[in-house]
Coordinates of C-alpha atoms in Angstrom, one line a residue:
M71 CA 11.9 -234.5 47.9
F72 CA 10.6 -234.4 43.5
I73 CA 12.7 -231.2 43.2
G74 CA 15.6 -233.2 44.9
R75 CA 15.0 -236.0 42.4
L76 CA 15.1 -233.4 39.4
L77 CA 18.2 -231.7 40.6
T78 CA 19.5 -234.7 39.8
C79 CA 18.3 -236.9 37.0
P80 CA 20.8 -237.4 34.4
K81 CA 21.4 -234.9 31.6
S82 CA 20.1 -236.1 29.0
S83 CA 16.6 -236.6 31.4
T84 CA 16.7 -232.8 32.6
I85 CA 16.7 -232.4 29.0
H86 CA 13.3 -234.6 28.1
L87 CA 11.5 -232.4 30.8
Q88 CA 12.8 -229.4 28.7
R89 CA 11.4 -230.2 25.9
I90 CA 8.1 -231.8 27.8
L91 CA 8.0 -228.9 29.2
S92 CA 8.5 -226.7 26.2
V93 CA 6.1 -223.9 24.5
R94 CA 6.7 -225.1 21.3
S95 CA 6.0 -228.8 22.4
V96 CA 3.5 -227.6 24.5
L97 CA 1.2 -226.3 21.2
Q98 CA 1.8 -229.5 19.1
P99 CA -1.1 -231.0 18.0
R100 CA -1.0 -234.4 19.5
R101 CA -0.9 -233.2 22.8
L102 CA -4.2 -229.4 21.2
V103 CA -6.2 -232.6 20.4
K104 CA -6.5 -233.7 23.8
F105 CA -6.7 -230.5 25.1
A106 CA -9.8 -229.7 22.4
V107 CA -11.4 -232.9 23.4
G108 CA -11.8 -232.2 27.4
T109 CA -12.5 -228.1 26.9
T110 CA -15.3 -229.5 24.2
L111 CA -16.4 -232.1 26.5
L112 CA -16.5 -230.3 29.9
T113 CA -17.7 -226.8 27.6
G114 CA -20.8 -228.8 25.8
A115 CA -21.9 -230.3 28.9
G116 CA -21.9 -226.6 30.5
F117 CA -23.7 -224.8 27.1
L118 CA -26.4 -227.4 27.5
S119 CA -26.6 -226.9 30.9
Y120 CA -27.4 -223.5 30.3
T121 CA -29.7 -224.4 27.5
V122 CA -31.8 -226.6 29.3
Y123 CA -32.2 -223.9 31.8
E124 CA -33.1 -221.4 29.3
S125 CA -35.3 -223.0 26.8
G126 CA -36.8 -225.6 29.0
S127 CA -37.0 -229.6 27.9
E128 CA -37.8 -228.8 24.1
W129 CA -35.5 -231.2 23.1
E130 CA -35.4 -230.4 19.8
K131 CA -33.6 -227.0 20.8
I132 CA -31.4 -228.5 22.9
R133 CA -30.2 -231.0 20.8
R134 CA -30.4 -227.9 17.7
T135 CA -28.1 -225.7 20.1
S136 CA -25.7 -229.5 21.7
Y137 CA -24.8 -230.3 18.2
F138 CA -23.6 -226.6 16.9
W139 CA -21.6 -225.9 19.9
S140 CA -20.4 -229.9 20.5
H141 CA -18.9 -229.6 16.5
M142 CA -17.5 -225.6 16.3
I143 CA -16.5 -224.8 18.8
P144 CA -13.0 -227.5 18.2
V145 CA -12.8 -225.7 14.6
Y146 CA -13.0 -222.3 16.8
I147 CA -10.0 -223.6 19.3
H148 CA -7.9 -224.9 16.7
Y149 CA -7.9 -221.9 14.5
R150 CA -7.1 -219.6 17.9
Y151 CA -4.7 -222.4 18.7
Q152 CA -2.9 -221.8 15.2
Q153 CA -3.0 -218.1 15.5
F154 CA -1.4 -217.6 18.8
Y155 CA 1.4 -220.5 17.7
F156 CA 2.2 -217.9 15.0
K157 CA 2.3 -215.1 17.3
L158 CA 4.8 -216.8 19.6
F159 CA 7.0 -218.6 16.4
P160 CA 6.4 -216.6 12.9
A161 CA 6.2 -218.8 9.7
K162 CA 9.8 -217.7 8.0
T163 CA 8.2 -217.3 4.8
P164 CA 4.7 -215.9 4.5
E165 CA 4.2 -218.5 1.5
E166 CA 4.4 -221.2 4.6
E167 CA 1.7 -219.3 6.5
D168 CA -0.3 -219.3 4.0
Q169 CA 0.1 -222.4 2.8
V170 CA -0.6 -223.9 6.8
W171 CA -4.4 -221.5 7.1
L172 CA -4.9 -222.7 3.6
N173 CA -4.1 -226.3 4.4
L174 CA -6.6 -225.8 7.8
H175 CA -9.0 -223.6 6.1
N176 CA -9.3 -227.2 3.7
K177 CA -9.4 -229.4 6.8
Y178 CA -13.0 -228.0 7.8
C179 CA -14.6 -226.1 4.9
D180 CA -16.3 -229.3 4.0
Y181 CA -17.1 -229.3 7.9
V182 CA -18.6 -226.3 8.3
L183 CA -19.9 -226.6 5.2
N184 CA -22.5 -229.6 6.4
V185 CA -23.3 -228.1 10.4
V186 CA -24.7 -225.5 8.0
L187 CA -26.4 -228.0 5.6
H188 CA -27.7 -230.2 9.3
Q189 CA -29.3 -226.9 10.9
R190 CA -30.3 -225.0 7.4
G191 CA -32.2 -221.9 8.5
V192 CA -30.4 -219.0 9.7
Y193 CA -26.9 -221.0 9.6
I194 CA -27.4 -220.8 5.6
K195 CA -28.8 -217.5 5.1
L196 CA -25.4 -216.3 7.0
G197 CA -23.8 -218.6 3.9
Q198 CA -25.4 -217.8 1.4
I199 CA -23.7 -213.5 2.6
A200 CA -20.3 -214.9 3.6
S201 CA -20.7 -217.2 -0.1
T202 CA -20.9 -213.3 -2.2
R203 CA -17.1 -212.4 -0.1
P204 CA -15.2 -213.4 -2.1
D205 CA -12.6 -210.7 -1.2
I206 CA -13.7 -211.8 3.0
I207 CA -13.9 -215.5 3.2
P208 CA -11.5 -218.1 2.3
K209 CA -11.6 -219.9 -0.8
P210 CA -12.4 -223.4 -0.1
Y211 CA -15.3 -221.8 2.3
L212 CA -16.1 -219.7 -0.7
K213 CA -16.0 -222.3 -3.7
K214 CA -18.3 -224.7 -0.9
F215 CA -20.7 -222.1 0.9
A216 CA -21.3 -221.2 -3.4
Q217 CA -23.5 -224.1 -3.7
L218 CA -26.5 -222.7 -1.2
Q219 CA -27.2 -220.1 -3.8
D220 CA -28.9 -222.7 -5.2
G221 CA -27.4 -225.9 -4.2
V222 CA -29.5 -226.7 -0.5
P223 CA -31.0 -230.2 -0.2
P224 CA -35.0 -229.5 -0.8
Q225 CA -37.9 -231.1 0.8
S226 CA -39.4 -233.8 -1.3
G227 CA -42.3 -233.6 -3.5
E228 CA -44.1 -235.2 -1.8
Y229 CA -44.0 -232.6 1.3
A230 CA -44.6 -229.6 -1.6
K231 CA -47.6 -231.4 -2.6
Q232 CA -49.1 -231.7 0.9
M233 CA -48.2 -227.6 1.8
I234 CA -50.2 -226.1 -1.4
E235 CA -52.8 -228.6 -0.7
Q236 CA -53.2 -227.2 2.9
A237 CA -52.4 -223.6 2.0
F238 CA -55.1 -223.9 -0.4
G239 CA -58.2 -226.0 0.7
K240 CA -58.2 -228.3 -2.7
P241 CA -56.6 -230.7 -4.2
L242 CA -53.7 -230.3 -6.3
E243 CA -54.1 -231.2 -9.5
D244 CA -57.6 -228.6 -9.1
I245 CA -54.9 -226.0 -9.3
F246 CA -51.9 -226.4 -11.6
S247 CA -52.6 -228.4 -14.6
E248 CA -49.4 -228.9 -14.8
F249 CA -46.6 -229.8 -11.3
N250 CA -43.0 -230.3 -11.4
P251 CA -42.3 -232.3 -8.0
N252 CA -38.7 -232.2 -7.5
A253 CA -37.5 -228.4 -6.5
V254 CA -35.9 -226.0 -9.4
G255 CA -34.1 -224.3 -6.2
A256 CA -33.7 -224.4 -2.1
A257 CA -32.4 -222.2 0.7
T258 CA -33.7 -220.6 3.4
I259 CA -36.4 -220.3 4.5
G260 CA -38.1 -222.7 1.6
Q261 CA -37.9 -223.9 -1.5
A262 CA -39.4 -223.3 -5.3
H263 CA -41.3 -225.1 -7.7
E264 CA -41.8 -224.7 -11.3
A265 CA -45.7 -225.3 -12.4
R266 CA -48.6 -224.1 -14.7
L267 CA -51.7 -222.8 -13.8
K268 CA -54.7 -224.5 -14.4
R269 CA -57.1 -221.7 -14.5
S270 CA -54.8 -220.0 -17.5
N271 CA -52.2 -221.8 -18.5
K272 CA -49.9 -219.4 -17.1
E273 CA -45.8 -220.3 -16.6
V274 CA -45.2 -219.2 -12.4
I275 CA -42.6 -220.2 -9.9
V276 CA -44.3 -221.6 -6.6
K277 CA -42.7 -220.9 -3.8
I278 CA -43.1 -222.7 -0.3
Q279 CA -41.8 -222.1 3.2
Y280 CA -40.2 -224.2 6.0
P281 CA -43.7 -224.6 8.8
E282 CA -40.2 -225.5 11.3
V283 CA -38.3 -222.3 10.0
R284 CA -39.7 -219.7 11.6
R285 CA -40.4 -221.3 14.8
L286 CA -36.3 -222.6 15.4
F287 CA -35.4 -218.9 13.9
E288 CA -34.8 -217.2 17.9
L289 CA -33.4 -220.5 19.0
D290 CA -31.0 -220.2 16.0
F291 CA -29.8 -216.6 16.4
S292 CA -29.0 -217.6 20.3
T293 CA -26.7 -219.8 19.6
L294 CA -24.8 -217.6 16.4
K295 CA -25.2 -214.5 19.2
K296 CA -23.5 -216.7 21.6
F297 CA -20.8 -217.8 19.9
V298 CA -20.2 -214.2 17.8
R299 CA -19.5 -213.6 21.3
L300 CA -17.3 -215.9 22.1
A301 CA -15.1 -215.7 18.5
Q302 CA -16.1 -212.2 17.3
P303 CA -17.7 -210.0 19.7
E304 CA -16.6 -207.1 17.6
H305 CA -20.6 -208.6 15.3
L306 CA -22.3 -208.9 18.0
P307 CA -24.5 -205.0 16.3
L308 CA -24.4 -206.5 13.3
F309 CA -26.1 -209.0 14.9
D310 CA -28.6 -207.2 16.6
E311 CA -29.5 -206.7 14.0
F312 CA -29.8 -209.7 11.2
E313 CA -32.0 -210.6 14.3
K314 CA -35.2 -207.8 13.3
A315 CA -33.8 -208.0 9.4
F316 CA -34.8 -211.5 9.1
Q317 CA -37.5 -211.8 11.7
I318 CA -39.7 -210.0 8.2
E319 CA -39.4 -212.9 6.0
F320 CA -41.9 -215.6 7.0
D321 CA -45.5 -213.9 6.2
F322 CA -45.1 -215.1 2.3
R323 CA -48.1 -211.9 2.1
R324 CA -45.9 -209.3 2.8
E325 CA -43.7 -210.3 0.3
A326 CA -46.5 -210.7 -3.0
K327 CA -47.7 -207.2 -1.1
A328 CA -44.4 -206.4 -1.9
L329 CA -43.6 -208.1 -5.3
D330 CA -46.4 -205.1 -6.3
V331 CA -45.4 -202.2 -4.7
I332 CA -41.6 -202.5 -5.8
G333 CA -42.7 -203.6 -9.1
R334 CA -44.8 -200.6 -9.8
N335 CA -42.6 -198.6 -8.6
I336 CA -39.4 -200.0 -11.0
M337 CA -40.5 -201.7 -13.8
P338 CA -42.0 -198.2 -15.5
R339 CA -38.6 -196.0 -14.6
F340 CA -36.7 -199.7 -15.3
P341 CA -37.1 -201.4 -19.0
N342 CA -34.9 -202.9 -18.3
V343 CA -35.6 -204.5 -15.1
V344 CA -38.1 -207.5 -14.5
I345 CA -40.2 -208.0 -10.8
P346 CA -42.1 -211.2 -11.1
R347 CA -45.8 -209.9 -10.6
P348 CA -47.0 -212.2 -7.4
I349 CA -50.8 -214.0 -8.8
P350 CA -54.0 -212.5 -7.2
D351 CA -54.9 -214.3 -4.4
M352 CA -52.0 -217.0 -4.4
A353 CA -50.4 -216.0 -1.5
T354 CA -50.7 -217.2 1.8
E355 CA -48.4 -217.5 5.3
F356 CA -46.8 -220.6 4.0
V357 CA -47.2 -220.5 -0.1
L358 CA -47.0 -217.8 -3.3
V359 CA -47.0 -218.1 -7.0
M360 CA -45.8 -216.4 -9.5
E361 CA -45.1 -215.0 -12.2
K362 CA -41.6 -217.3 -14.0
L363 CA -38.8 -215.7 -15.2
D364 CA -37.2 -217.2 -18.1
G365 CA -33.4 -216.8 -17.7
T366 CA -29.9 -217.4 -16.0
K367 CA -29.3 -217.2 -12.8
L368 CA -26.3 -214.4 -12.9
I369 CA -23.5 -215.9 -11.1
D370 CA -23.9 -219.3 -13.4
A371 CA -23.6 -217.1 -16.9
L372 CA -20.6 -214.9 -15.7
K373 CA -19.4 -218.5 -14.1
A374 CA -19.4 -219.3 -17.9
E375 CA -18.0 -216.0 -19.7
Q376 CA -15.3 -216.3 -17.4
A377 CA -14.4 -219.8 -17.8
K378 CA -14.1 -218.4 -21.7
M379 CA -11.7 -215.8 -20.7
A380 CA -10.0 -218.8 -19.1
A381 CA -9.9 -220.4 -22.0
A382 CA -9.0 -217.7 -23.4
Q383 CA -5.5 -217.8 -21.4
G384 CA -4.8 -221.7 -21.9
K385 CA -5.8 -221.4 -17.6
T386 CA -8.4 -223.3 -15.6
L387 CA -10.9 -220.8 -14.2
E388 CA -9.7 -222.0 -10.9
E389 CA -6.3 -220.7 -12.2
F390 CA -8.5 -217.3 -13.2
E391 CA -10.3 -216.9 -10.3
Q392 CA -7.3 -217.4 -8.3
E393 CA -5.6 -214.7 -10.5
M394 CA -8.1 -211.9 -10.1
M395 CA -8.5 -212.9 -6.6
A396 CA -5.1 -212.6 -6.1
K397 CA -5.5 -209.3 -7.7
Y398 CA -7.7 -207.6 -5.6
L399 CA -6.4 -208.3 -3.0
S400 CA -3.5 -206.6 -3.1
G401 CA -5.3 -203.9 -4.1
E402 CA -4.0 -204.6 -8.5
L403 CA -7.3 -205.1 -9.2
Y404 CA -8.6 -201.7 -8.2
R405 CA -5.6 -199.5 -9.9
Q406 CA -7.1 -201.0 -12.4
A407 CA -10.1 -200.5 -12.6
K408 CA -9.0 -196.7 -12.0
T409 CA -6.9 -196.9 -14.9
K410 CA -7.4 -199.5 -17.2
Y411 CA -9.5 -198.4 -20.2
T412 CA -12.2 -201.7 -20.1
P413 CA -15.2 -201.0 -23.4
S414 CA -18.9 -198.6 -22.2
A415 CA -21.7 -200.2 -22.2
F416 CA -22.5 -198.5 -25.7
V417 CA -19.7 -201.0 -27.1
V418 CA -20.3 -203.6 -25.4
N419 CA -24.4 -203.4 -26.3
V420 CA -22.2 -202.4 -30.2
Y421 CA -20.7 -205.4 -29.4
A422 CA -24.3 -207.7 -29.0
S423 CA -26.0 -205.8 -31.9
L424 CA -23.0 -206.7 -33.9
I425 CA -23.3 -210.5 -33.2
H426 CA -27.2 -211.3 -32.8
T427 CA -26.7 -209.6 -36.7
I428 CA -24.4 -211.8 -37.9
N429 CA -25.9 -214.7 -36.4
R430 CA -29.0 -213.6 -37.5
L431 CA -27.9 -213.8 -40.7
K432 CA -26.3 -217.0 -41.2
N433 CA -29.6 -218.7 -39.1
V434 CA -30.7 -217.0 -42.5
Y435 CA -29.2 -219.0 -44.9
I436 CA -29.0 -222.0 -42.3
Y437 CA -32.8 -221.5 -43.1
I438 CA -32.7 -222.0 -47.2
Y439 CA -30.1 -224.8 -47.2
N440 CA -32.2 -226.8 -44.9
H441 CA -35.3 -226.6 -47.4
L442 CA -34.4 -226.2 -50.4
M443 CA -30.7 -228.0 -50.9
I444 CA -31.2 -231.2 -47.8
P445 CA -34.3 -232.5 -50.1
L446 CA -32.3 -232.5 -52.9
F447 CA -28.8 -233.4 -51.8
K448 CA -30.8 -235.7 -49.2
Q449 CA -28.1 -234.6 -45.7
K450 CA -27.9 -234.4 -42.7
P451 CA -30.2 -230.7 -42.2
M452 CA -27.6 -228.5 -40.0
E453 CA -29.0 -226.3 -36.3
Y454 CA -29.5 -223.1 -35.8
I455 CA -27.0 -220.6 -34.2
E456 CA -28.6 -219.7 -31.0
Q457 CA -28.8 -216.0 -29.7
R458 CA -26.7 -215.4 -26.1
V459 CA -27.5 -212.9 -24.9
V460 CA -23.9 -211.1 -24.4
I461 CA -22.9 -209.9 -20.6
N462 CA -22.8 -205.9 -20.5
P463 CA -20.7 -206.5 -16.8
H464 CA -20.7 -202.8 -16.8
E465 CA -24.9 -201.9 -17.2
I466 CA -25.7 -204.7 -15.3
L467 CA -24.0 -203.5 -12.9
D468 CA -24.5 -199.1 -12.5
L469 CA -28.7 -200.9 -13.8
L470 CA -28.0 -202.4 -10.6
N471 CA -27.4 -200.5 -8.4
E472 CA -29.0 -196.8 -10.0
V473 CA -32.2 -200.0 -8.8
H474 CA -31.4 -200.2 -5.5
A475 CA -30.4 -196.4 -4.6
Q476 CA -33.5 -196.2 -6.5
E477 CA -35.7 -198.6 -4.0
I478 CA -33.8 -197.5 -1.0
L479 CA -33.1 -193.1 -0.9
L480 CA -36.5 -192.4 -3.8
D481 CA -39.3 -194.7 -2.8
G482 CA -38.3 -195.6 0.4
I483 CA -38.6 -199.8 0.0
F484 CA -36.3 -202.3 -0.8
N485 CA -35.4 -205.5 -1.7
G486 CA -32.7 -205.8 1.3
D487 CA -31.5 -209.7 -0.2
P488 CA -30.2 -208.4 -4.5
H489 CA -26.6 -211.2 -3.8
P490 CA -25.9 -213.2 -7.7
G491 CA -28.8 -216.0 -6.3
N492 CA -31.0 -213.8 -7.2
I493 CA -30.3 -212.0 -10.4
F494 CA -31.2 -213.5 -13.2
L495 CA -29.6 -212.6 -16.7
L496 CA -33.2 -213.1 -19.1
K497 CA -32.8 -214.4 -22.9
N498 CA -34.3 -210.8 -23.8
G499 CA -31.6 -208.9 -22.4
K500 CA -33.2 -208.0 -19.8
I501 CA -32.3 -208.1 -15.8
G502 CA -34.4 -210.5 -13.3
L503 CA -34.5 -209.8 -10.1
I504 CA -36.5 -212.3 -7.7
D505 CA -36.6 -213.4 -4.0
F506 CA -38.4 -210.0 -2.1
G507 CA -38.5 -211.6 1.3
Q508 CA -36.0 -209.3 3.9
V509 CA -38.5 -206.7 2.7
Q510 CA -37.0 -203.3 4.8
E511 CA -39.0 -199.7 5.0
L512 CA -37.0 -196.7 5.4
S513 CA -38.4 -192.9 6.8
L514 CA -38.2 -189.9 5.2
S515 CA -36.8 -188.7 7.9
H516 CA -34.1 -192.0 7.9
R517 CA -33.9 -191.4 3.8
L518 CA -32.8 -187.8 4.0
K519 CA -29.4 -189.0 7.0
L520 CA -28.8 -191.6 4.9
A521 CA -28.5 -189.3 1.0
K522 CA -26.4 -186.8 3.1
L523 CA -23.9 -189.3 4.6
I524 CA -23.9 -190.8 1.2
V525 CA -23.3 -187.6 -0.8
L526 CA -20.0 -186.9 2.1
L527 CA -19.0 -190.0 1.5
A528 CA -18.8 -189.1 -1.8
E529 CA -17.7 -185.9 -2.1
G530 CA -17.0 -184.5 1.6
T531 CA -14.4 -184.4 3.7
K532 CA -13.4 -186.7 6.7
E533 CA -14.9 -184.3 9.2
E534 CA -18.4 -183.6 8.1
I535 CA -18.5 -187.5 7.5
I536 CA -17.7 -188.5 11.9
E537 CA -19.9 -186.1 12.8
H538 CA -22.7 -187.5 10.7
Y539 CA -22.8 -190.4 11.0
I540 CA -22.6 -190.0 15.0
S541 CA -26.0 -188.0 14.6
M542 CA -27.4 -190.9 12.8
G543 CA -26.6 -192.6 16.0
V544 CA -23.2 -194.3 16.2
R545 CA -21.5 -195.3 19.2
T546 CA -18.3 -197.1 20.2
R547 CA -16.8 -197.4 23.9
H548 CA -13.9 -194.2 23.0
M549 CA -15.2 -192.3 19.9
N550 CA -12.8 -192.9 18.7
R551 CA -12.9 -191.2 15.1
Y552 CA -10.4 -192.9 12.4
V553 CA -12.9 -196.2 14.1
I554 CA -16.0 -194.0 13.4
E555 CA -14.4 -192.7 10.1
K556 CA -14.5 -196.2 8.6
L557 CA -17.3 -197.8 9.7
A558 CA -19.0 -195.4 7.3
R559 CA -16.4 -196.7 5.3
L560 CA -17.1 -199.8 4.8
G561 CA -21.1 -199.5 5.8
F562 CA -21.2 -197.0 2.6
D563 CA -18.4 -196.5 0.0
R564 CA -16.3 -199.9 -1.0
D565 CA -13.8 -202.4 1.4
D566 CA -10.7 -202.4 -0.5
P567 CA -7.5 -202.3 -0.4
E568 CA -7.0 -199.2 -0.4
I569 CA -10.1 -198.7 2.9
C570 CA -8.9 -201.6 4.7
E571 CA -5.3 -200.2 4.5
G572 CA -3.8 -203.5 2.8
K573 CA -5.7 -205.9 4.9
N574 CA -8.6 -208.2 4.5
A575 CA -11.9 -207.2 5.2
Q576 CA -12.4 -209.0 7.5
I577 CA -9.5 -208.3 9.1
F578 CA -10.0 -205.1 9.3
F579 CA -12.9 -204.7 10.7
E580 CA -12.3 -207.1 13.7
Q581 CA -8.9 -205.1 14.5
L582 CA -11.4 -201.6 13.8
G583 CA -13.6 -203.4 17.1
K584 CA -10.1 -203.8 19.2
L585 CA -9.2 -200.6 18.6
D586 CA -12.4 -199.2 19.6
E587 CA -15.3 -201.4 20.0
V588 CA -18.4 -200.6 18.5
I589 CA -21.8 -200.5 20.7
Q590 CA -23.9 -199.7 18.4
L591 CA -24.9 -199.1 14.8
P592 CA -27.0 -196.8 13.5
E593 CA -30.2 -198.1 13.7
G594 CA -32.2 -199.4 10.9
Y595 CA -30.0 -198.5 8.3
L596 CA -28.3 -202.2 8.8
M597 CA -30.0 -203.8 5.2
A598 CA -29.4 -200.8 3.2
A599 CA -25.7 -201.2 4.0
R600 CA -26.5 -205.1 2.7
V601 CA -27.1 -203.6 -0.1
G602 CA -23.8 -201.9 -0.5
M603 CA -22.1 -205.1 0.0
L604 CA -23.6 -207.2 -2.2
L605 CA -23.9 -205.4 -4.9
R606 CA -19.8 -204.5 -4.6
G607 CA -19.4 -208.3 -4.0
L608 CA -20.8 -209.1 -7.9
G609 CA -18.6 -206.2 -8.6
T610 CA -15.2 -207.5 -7.4
W611 CA -16.9 -211.4 -9.7
L612 CA -17.1 -208.6 -12.8
Q613 CA -14.0 -207.0 -12.0
L614 CA -15.4 -204.1 -11.7
P615 CA -15.1 -202.7 -7.9
H616 CA -16.5 -199.9 -7.4
S617 CA -17.6 -196.6 -4.9
T618 CA -21.4 -197.4 -3.6
A619 CA -21.1 -193.5 -2.3
Q620 CA -20.3 -192.8 -6.2
K621 CA -22.4 -195.0 -7.4
W622 CA -26.0 -193.5 -5.0
A623 CA -24.1 -190.9 -5.1
P624 CA -27.0 -189.1 -8.0
V625 CA -30.3 -190.6 -6.2
A626 CA -28.6 -189.0 -3.3
K627 CA -28.4 -185.7 -4.1
Q628 CA -32.3 -186.1 -6.1
L629 CA -33.7 -186.6 -3.0
L630 CA -31.4 -183.8 -0.7
N631 CA -32.0 -181.3 -3.2
T632 CA -36.2 -182.6 -4.0
Y633 CA -36.2 -182.2 0.0
K634 CA -33.7 -179.0 0.8
D635 CA -36.6 -176.1 1.5
T636 CA -37.8 -178.0 4.8
N637 CA -35.8 -179.2 7.6
E638 CA -35.3 -182.2 10.1
Q639 CA -38.0 -180.3 13.0
S640 CA -40.8 -180.6 10.3
F641 CA -39.9 -184.1 9.0
T642 CA -40.2 -185.2 12.6
S643 CA -43.5 -183.3 13.4
A644 CA -44.8 -183.5 9.8
L645 CA -44.8 -187.4 10.9

């Protein structure tokens, strides 16, 4: 009967029905919203039931899990919908498609940031990592996530006081002659305060851990892994390694030991690097007191320099950054780095010395003027010129790569979190390194395998790289040799448009996973790969894209030459 009525209905009604049933109509935003709401309710109910089953009656766990799913599933659906829509109905021009994606990013960047800030903990740590990769993360998210480097809302000063007094068993006034109740920084697992020791009058930084972070860590990672399994399953092996790496960050006594050991390893060899020393007998599980470094975060100094460069070209900082990113994504920045002349570290140092000398002479004149002319003519005194540190991009990048290659390959103990917020440009021109919570140790056997991979990536053939990476433990579903070689490159060499074949590194990695699913990455090397990734991200900020393998190869060869007469079986038996 229904079919009969349909066939005999007026033509206008038939056209209206066809419009309703068309794919393009089904995919309209209004219908999508209805679909998303219904799907979210069903999905939220399902995951809530699953969480109750897994977590028991602990309501805080239920609340955190349900909050995440109920807020992120609609975002995920909207992005997947748009991706599917463009497959069916491609945009007329690439610019039109880019504008649609930009509108979507602008719509959700604040929303996702609020979810991260609400959940804190692991979510903030992953946001910090994302904020260092302008070549992977869309610009609206990048700008929002940048505040996670040091702009996380802290707990109150009273909270900090209670934690300190509980840790050391005495009133705050008996420990510090001065204590700033306002946190100077807050991030993943805690916050930091400036203080002055009562017994020595020494300026220090006091790190305070949030006790609830450790308790919720396992749950949060479980939730995130479920989401990754749904949204981007190719990233699951990475998340397994991240979970192991983050578990070591919760005991500040371990960080105090790492500061001491790595400081003694590095500072004698690199006089331009400063690692704060922990104050003896002032490290507990939740509170750590260390030396204070006097300087500016490198990322802040870089932004100030970029603002000056933008102004000199008659552009805003945002326009300048956008232009540099477009060059990076197109591969032009990498090609320019190979061919275009940029001042060497020596030239920049000569320039910096000349500027400092000129400023000193100006200050001598100002001193004479203020002390001789002012009393006679009663004029307003002149202000002295403050000596600023000249940023030397080549020197900074080379130094950071050499220091971390030394830590990873020669010393076997390294800091796995050198993001720009943890690197300081000190007033004396030196580089300060802070936050040694994520420190990992590598056995000699692991270091020799990694050193060989680094040298092969810098100088070897594709077949040599593939065979060695397989021997290190990489496993994919079909053992596709093209995928294996690219995984090695992305981990320890480069992730620029040349390696990623003109694609965004994130999209390229997803495509590799679809071509051949990653089952297992070499165990124990993720944190070392992360160090290289973070330093390459810094290279992008400095407009000096580089190869991790090329930067680390000299240190890798040094290690291999030291043990060239000893085979791997001897190492295994010795261990």
